[in-house]
mmCIF file with all atom_site columns, C-alpha atoms in Angstrom:
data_model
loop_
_atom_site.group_PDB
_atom_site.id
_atom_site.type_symbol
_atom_site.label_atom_id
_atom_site.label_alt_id
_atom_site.label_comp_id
_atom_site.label_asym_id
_atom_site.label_entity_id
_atom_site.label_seq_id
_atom_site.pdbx_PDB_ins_code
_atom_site.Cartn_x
_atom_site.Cartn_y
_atom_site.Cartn_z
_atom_site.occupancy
_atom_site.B_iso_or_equiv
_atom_site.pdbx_formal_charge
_atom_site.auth_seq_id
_atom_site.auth_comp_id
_atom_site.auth_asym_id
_atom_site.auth_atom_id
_atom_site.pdbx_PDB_model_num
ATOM 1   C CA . UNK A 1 1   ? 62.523 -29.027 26.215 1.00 50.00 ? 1   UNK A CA 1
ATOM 2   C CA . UNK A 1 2   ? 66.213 -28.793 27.486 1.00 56.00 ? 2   UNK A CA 1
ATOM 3   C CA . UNK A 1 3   ? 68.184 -27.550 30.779 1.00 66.00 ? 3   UNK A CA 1
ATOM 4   C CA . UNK A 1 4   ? 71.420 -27.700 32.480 1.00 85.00 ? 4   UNK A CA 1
ATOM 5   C CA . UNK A 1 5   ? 71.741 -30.471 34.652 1.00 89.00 ? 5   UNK A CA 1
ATOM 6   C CA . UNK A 1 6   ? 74.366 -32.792 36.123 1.00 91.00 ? 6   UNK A CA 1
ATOM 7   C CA . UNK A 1 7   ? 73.533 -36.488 35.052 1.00 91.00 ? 7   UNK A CA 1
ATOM 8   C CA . UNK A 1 8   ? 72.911 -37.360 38.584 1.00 89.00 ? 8   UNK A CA 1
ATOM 9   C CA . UNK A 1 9   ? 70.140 -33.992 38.908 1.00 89.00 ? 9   UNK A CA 1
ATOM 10  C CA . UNK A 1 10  ? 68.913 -35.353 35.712 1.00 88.00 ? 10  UNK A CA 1
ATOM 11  C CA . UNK A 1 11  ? 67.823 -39.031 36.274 1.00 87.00 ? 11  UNK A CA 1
ATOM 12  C CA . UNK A 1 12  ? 67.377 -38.564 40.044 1.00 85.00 ? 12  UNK A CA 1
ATOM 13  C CA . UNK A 1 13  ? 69.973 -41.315 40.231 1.00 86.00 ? 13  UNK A CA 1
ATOM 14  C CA . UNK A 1 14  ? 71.579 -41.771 43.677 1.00 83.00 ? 14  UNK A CA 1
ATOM 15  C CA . UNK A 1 15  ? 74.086 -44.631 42.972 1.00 82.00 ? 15  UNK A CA 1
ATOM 16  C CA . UNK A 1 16  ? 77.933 -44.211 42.695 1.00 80.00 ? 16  UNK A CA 1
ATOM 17  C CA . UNK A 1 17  ? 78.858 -40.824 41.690 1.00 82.00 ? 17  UNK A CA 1
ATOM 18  C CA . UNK A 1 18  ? 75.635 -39.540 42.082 1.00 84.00 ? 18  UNK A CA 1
ATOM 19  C CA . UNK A 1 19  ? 75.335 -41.127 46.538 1.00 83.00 ? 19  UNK A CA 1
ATOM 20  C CA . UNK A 1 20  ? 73.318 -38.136 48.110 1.00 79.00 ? 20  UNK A CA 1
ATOM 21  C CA . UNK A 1 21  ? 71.681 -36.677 44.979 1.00 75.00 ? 21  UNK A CA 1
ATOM 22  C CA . UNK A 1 22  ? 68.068 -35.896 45.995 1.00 73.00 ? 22  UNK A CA 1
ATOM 23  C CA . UNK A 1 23  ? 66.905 -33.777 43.173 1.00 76.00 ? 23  UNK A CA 1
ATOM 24  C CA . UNK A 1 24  ? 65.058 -35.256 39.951 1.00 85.00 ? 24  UNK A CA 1
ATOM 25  C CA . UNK A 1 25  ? 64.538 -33.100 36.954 1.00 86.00 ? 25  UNK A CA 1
ATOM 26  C CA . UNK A 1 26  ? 62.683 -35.741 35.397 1.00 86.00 ? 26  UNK A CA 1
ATOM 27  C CA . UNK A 1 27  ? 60.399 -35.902 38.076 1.00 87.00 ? 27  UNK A CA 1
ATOM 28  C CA . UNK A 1 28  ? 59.934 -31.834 37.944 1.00 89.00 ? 28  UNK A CA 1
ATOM 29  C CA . UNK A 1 29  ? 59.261 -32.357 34.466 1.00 89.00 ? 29  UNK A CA 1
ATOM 30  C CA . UNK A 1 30  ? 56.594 -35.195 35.188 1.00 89.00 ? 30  UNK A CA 1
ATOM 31  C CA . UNK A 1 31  ? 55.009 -34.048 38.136 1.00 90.00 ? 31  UNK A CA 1
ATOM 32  C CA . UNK A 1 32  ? 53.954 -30.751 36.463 1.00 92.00 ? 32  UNK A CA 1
ATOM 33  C CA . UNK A 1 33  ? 52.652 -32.606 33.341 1.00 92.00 ? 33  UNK A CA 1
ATOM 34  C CA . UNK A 1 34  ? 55.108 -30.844 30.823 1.00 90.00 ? 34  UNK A CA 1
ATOM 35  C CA . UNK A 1 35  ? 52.838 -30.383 27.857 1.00 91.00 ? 35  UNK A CA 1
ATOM 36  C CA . UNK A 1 36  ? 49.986 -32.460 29.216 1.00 93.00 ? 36  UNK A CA 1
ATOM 37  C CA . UNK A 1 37  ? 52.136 -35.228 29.797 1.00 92.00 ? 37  UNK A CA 1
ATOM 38  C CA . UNK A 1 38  ? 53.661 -37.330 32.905 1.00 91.00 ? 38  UNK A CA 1
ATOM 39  C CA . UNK A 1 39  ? 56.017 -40.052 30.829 1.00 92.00 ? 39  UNK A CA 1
ATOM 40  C CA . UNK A 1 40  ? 58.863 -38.270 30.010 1.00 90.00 ? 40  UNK A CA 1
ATOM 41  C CA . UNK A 1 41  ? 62.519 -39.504 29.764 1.00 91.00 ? 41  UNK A CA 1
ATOM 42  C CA . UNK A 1 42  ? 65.777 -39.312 29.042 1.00 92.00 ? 42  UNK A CA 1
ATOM 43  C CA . UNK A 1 43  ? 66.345 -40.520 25.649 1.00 93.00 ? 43  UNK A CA 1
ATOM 44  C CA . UNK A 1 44  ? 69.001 -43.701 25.131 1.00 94.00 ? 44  UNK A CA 1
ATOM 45  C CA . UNK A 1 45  ? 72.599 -43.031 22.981 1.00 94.00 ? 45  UNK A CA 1
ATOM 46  C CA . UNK A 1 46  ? 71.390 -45.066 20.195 1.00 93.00 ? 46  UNK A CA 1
ATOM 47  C CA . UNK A 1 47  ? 67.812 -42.232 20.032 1.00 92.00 ? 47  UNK A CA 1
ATOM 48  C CA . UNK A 1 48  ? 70.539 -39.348 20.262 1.00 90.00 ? 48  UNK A CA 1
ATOM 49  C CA . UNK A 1 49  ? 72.473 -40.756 17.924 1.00 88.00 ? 49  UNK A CA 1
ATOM 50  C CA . UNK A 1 50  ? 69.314 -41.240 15.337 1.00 86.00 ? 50  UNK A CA 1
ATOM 51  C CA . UNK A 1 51  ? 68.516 -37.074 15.432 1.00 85.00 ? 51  UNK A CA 1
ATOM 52  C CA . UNK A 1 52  ? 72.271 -36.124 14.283 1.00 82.00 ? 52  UNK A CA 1
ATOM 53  C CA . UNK A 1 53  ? 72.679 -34.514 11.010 1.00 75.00 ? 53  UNK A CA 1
ATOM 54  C CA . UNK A 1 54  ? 74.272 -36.229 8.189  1.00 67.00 ? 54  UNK A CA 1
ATOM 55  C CA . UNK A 1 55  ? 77.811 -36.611 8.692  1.00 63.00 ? 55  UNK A CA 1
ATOM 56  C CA . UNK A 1 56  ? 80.101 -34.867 6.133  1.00 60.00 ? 56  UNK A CA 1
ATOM 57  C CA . UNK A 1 57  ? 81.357 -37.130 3.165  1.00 59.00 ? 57  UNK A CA 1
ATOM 58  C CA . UNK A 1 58  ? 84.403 -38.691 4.104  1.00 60.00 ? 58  UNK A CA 1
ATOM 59  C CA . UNK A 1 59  ? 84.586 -38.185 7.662  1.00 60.00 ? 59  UNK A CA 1
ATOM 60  C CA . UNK A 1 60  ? 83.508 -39.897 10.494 1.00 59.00 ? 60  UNK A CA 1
ATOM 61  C CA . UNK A 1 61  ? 82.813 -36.398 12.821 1.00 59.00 ? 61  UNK A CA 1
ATOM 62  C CA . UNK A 1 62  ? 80.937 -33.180 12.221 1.00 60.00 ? 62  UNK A CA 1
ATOM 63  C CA . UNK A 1 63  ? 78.068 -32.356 10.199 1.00 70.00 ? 63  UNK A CA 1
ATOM 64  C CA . UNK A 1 64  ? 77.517 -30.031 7.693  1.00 66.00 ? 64  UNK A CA 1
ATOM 65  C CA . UNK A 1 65  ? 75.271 -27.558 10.286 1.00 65.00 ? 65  UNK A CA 1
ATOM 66  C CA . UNK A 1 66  ? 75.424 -26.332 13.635 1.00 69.00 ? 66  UNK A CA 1
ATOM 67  C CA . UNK A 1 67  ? 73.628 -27.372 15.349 1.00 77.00 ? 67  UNK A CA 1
ATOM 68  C CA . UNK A 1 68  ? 74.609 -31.319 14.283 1.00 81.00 ? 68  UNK A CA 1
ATOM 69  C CA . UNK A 1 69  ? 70.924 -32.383 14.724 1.00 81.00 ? 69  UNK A CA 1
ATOM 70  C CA . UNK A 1 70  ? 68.156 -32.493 12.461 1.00 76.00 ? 70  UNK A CA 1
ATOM 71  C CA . UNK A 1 71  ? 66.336 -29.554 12.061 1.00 75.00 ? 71  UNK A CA 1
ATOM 72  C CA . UNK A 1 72  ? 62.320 -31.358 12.579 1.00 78.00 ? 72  UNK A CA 1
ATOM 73  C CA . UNK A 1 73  ? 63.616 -32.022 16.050 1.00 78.00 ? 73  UNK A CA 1
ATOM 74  C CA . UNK A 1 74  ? 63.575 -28.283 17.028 1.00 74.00 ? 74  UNK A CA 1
ATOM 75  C CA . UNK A 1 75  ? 66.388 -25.710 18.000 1.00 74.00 ? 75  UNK A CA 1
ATOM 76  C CA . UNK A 1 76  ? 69.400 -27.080 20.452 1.00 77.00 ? 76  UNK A CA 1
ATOM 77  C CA . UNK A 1 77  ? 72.240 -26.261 22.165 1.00 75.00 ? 77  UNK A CA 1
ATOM 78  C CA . UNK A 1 78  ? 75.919 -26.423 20.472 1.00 77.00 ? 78  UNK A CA 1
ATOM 79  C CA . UNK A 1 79  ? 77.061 -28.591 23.384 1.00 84.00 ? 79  UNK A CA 1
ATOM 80  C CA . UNK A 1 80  ? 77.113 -31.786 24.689 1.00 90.00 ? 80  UNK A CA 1
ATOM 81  C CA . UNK A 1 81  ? 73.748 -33.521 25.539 1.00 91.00 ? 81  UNK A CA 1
ATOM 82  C CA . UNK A 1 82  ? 73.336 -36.392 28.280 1.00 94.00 ? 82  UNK A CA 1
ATOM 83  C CA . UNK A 1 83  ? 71.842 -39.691 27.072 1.00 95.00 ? 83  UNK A CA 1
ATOM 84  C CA . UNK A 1 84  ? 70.419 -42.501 29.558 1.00 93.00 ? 84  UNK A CA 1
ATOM 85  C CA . UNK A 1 85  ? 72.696 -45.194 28.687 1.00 95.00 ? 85  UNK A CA 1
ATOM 86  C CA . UNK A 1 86  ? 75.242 -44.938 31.649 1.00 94.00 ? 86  UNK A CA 1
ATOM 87  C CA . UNK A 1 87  ? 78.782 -46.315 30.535 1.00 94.00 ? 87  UNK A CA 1
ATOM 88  C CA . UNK A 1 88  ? 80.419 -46.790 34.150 1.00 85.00 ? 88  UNK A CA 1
ATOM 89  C CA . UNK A 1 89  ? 79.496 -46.496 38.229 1.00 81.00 ? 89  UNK A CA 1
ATOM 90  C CA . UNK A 1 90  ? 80.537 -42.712 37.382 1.00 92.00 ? 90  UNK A CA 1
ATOM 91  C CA . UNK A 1 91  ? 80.001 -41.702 33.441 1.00 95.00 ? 91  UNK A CA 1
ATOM 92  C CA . UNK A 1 92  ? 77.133 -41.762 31.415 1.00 95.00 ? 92  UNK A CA 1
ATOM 93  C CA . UNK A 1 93  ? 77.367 -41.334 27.418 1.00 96.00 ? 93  UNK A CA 1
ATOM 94  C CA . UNK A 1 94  ? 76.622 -38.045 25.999 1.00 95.00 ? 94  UNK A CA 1
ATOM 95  C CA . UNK A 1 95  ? 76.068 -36.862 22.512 1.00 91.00 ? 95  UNK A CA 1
ATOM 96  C CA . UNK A 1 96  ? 77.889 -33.460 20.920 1.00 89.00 ? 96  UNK A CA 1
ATOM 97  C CA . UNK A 1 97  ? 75.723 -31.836 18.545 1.00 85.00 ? 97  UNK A CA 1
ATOM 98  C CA . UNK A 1 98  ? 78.482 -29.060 18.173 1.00 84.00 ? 98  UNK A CA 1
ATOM 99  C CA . UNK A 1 99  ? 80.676 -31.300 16.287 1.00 80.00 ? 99  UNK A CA 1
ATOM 100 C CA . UNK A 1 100 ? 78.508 -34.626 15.987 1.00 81.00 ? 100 UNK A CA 1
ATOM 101 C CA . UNK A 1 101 ? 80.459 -36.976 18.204 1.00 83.00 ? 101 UNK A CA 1
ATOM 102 C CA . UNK A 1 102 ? 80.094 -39.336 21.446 1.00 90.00 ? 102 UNK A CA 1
ATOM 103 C CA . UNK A 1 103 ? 81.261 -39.775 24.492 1.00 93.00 ? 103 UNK A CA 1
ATOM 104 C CA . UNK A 1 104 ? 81.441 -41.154 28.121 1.00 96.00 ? 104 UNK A CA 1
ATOM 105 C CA . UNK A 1 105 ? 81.818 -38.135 30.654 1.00 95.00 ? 105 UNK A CA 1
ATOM 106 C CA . UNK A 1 106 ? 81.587 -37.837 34.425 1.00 94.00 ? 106 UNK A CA 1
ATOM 107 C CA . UNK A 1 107 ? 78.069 -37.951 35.992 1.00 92.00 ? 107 UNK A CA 1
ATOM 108 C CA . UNK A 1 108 ? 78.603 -34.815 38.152 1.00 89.00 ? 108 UNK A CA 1
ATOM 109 C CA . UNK A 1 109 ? 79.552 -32.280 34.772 1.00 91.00 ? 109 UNK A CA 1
ATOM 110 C CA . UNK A 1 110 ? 77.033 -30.249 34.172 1.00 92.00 ? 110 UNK A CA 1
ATOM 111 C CA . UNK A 1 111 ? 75.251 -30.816 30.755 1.00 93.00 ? 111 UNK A CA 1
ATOM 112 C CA . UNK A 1 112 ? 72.379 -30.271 28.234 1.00 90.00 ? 112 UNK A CA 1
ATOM 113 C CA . UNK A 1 113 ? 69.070 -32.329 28.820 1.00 89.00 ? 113 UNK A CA 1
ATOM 114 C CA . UNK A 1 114 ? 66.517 -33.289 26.912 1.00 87.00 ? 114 UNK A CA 1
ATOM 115 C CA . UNK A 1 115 ? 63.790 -35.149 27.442 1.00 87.00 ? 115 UNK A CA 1
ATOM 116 C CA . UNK A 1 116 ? 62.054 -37.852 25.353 1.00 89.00 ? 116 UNK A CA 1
ATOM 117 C CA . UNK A 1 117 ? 58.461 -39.615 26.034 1.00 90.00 ? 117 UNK A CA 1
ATOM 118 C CA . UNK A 1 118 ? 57.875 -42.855 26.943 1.00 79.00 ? 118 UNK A CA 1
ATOM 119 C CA . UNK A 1 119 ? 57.114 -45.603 23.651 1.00 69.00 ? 119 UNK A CA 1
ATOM 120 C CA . UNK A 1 120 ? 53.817 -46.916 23.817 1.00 61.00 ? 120 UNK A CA 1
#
């Protein structure tokens, strides 16, 4: 599942950048029981980081597919994703799977989401 959210719209967060931000996507996603189930999040960097593609020998960006995520993990966008692991009172880390990269970006851009469920 993925859609275009601000981080803020995202996580329902309403701290810093994101002071006034009343909508939750998350809690959409939960409340109507997305595929039977009410324990959805967003995933960390470090679990975006885990479904990239193999980087190409001798480089430390880009893949050798686009999109720069493993295939058993379904189709995706070639853009920029939001993670949950907030780097600043205003950015959040996000993970390119156009070119295979990382990065902190503004909360209020408007990104990729996907979610991931809860560990037991």
């Amino acid at each position: 599942m993925s859609a275009t959210r601000a981080w803020c719209q995202a996580s329902g967060s309403t701290s810093g950048a994101c002071s006034g931000n009343s909508t939750s996507w998350l809690s959409q996603v939960n409340g109507e029981g997305f595929a039977t189930h009410r324990d959805w999040r967003l995933p960390t960097l470090a679990e975006l980081e885990s479904i990239l593609a193999t980087k190409r020998p001798g480089t430390s960006l880009g893949c050798e597919q686009h999109p720069c995520i493993d295939a058993f993990f379904g189709p995706s966008g070639l853009a920029s994703y939001w993670s949950a692991t907030e780097d600043t009172g205003d950015t959040a880390w996000v993970v390119s799977f156009f070119v295979g990269s990382t990065g902190a970006l503004d909360k209020r851009h408007s990104l990729l989401v996907r979610a991931v469920r809860h560990r037991p």
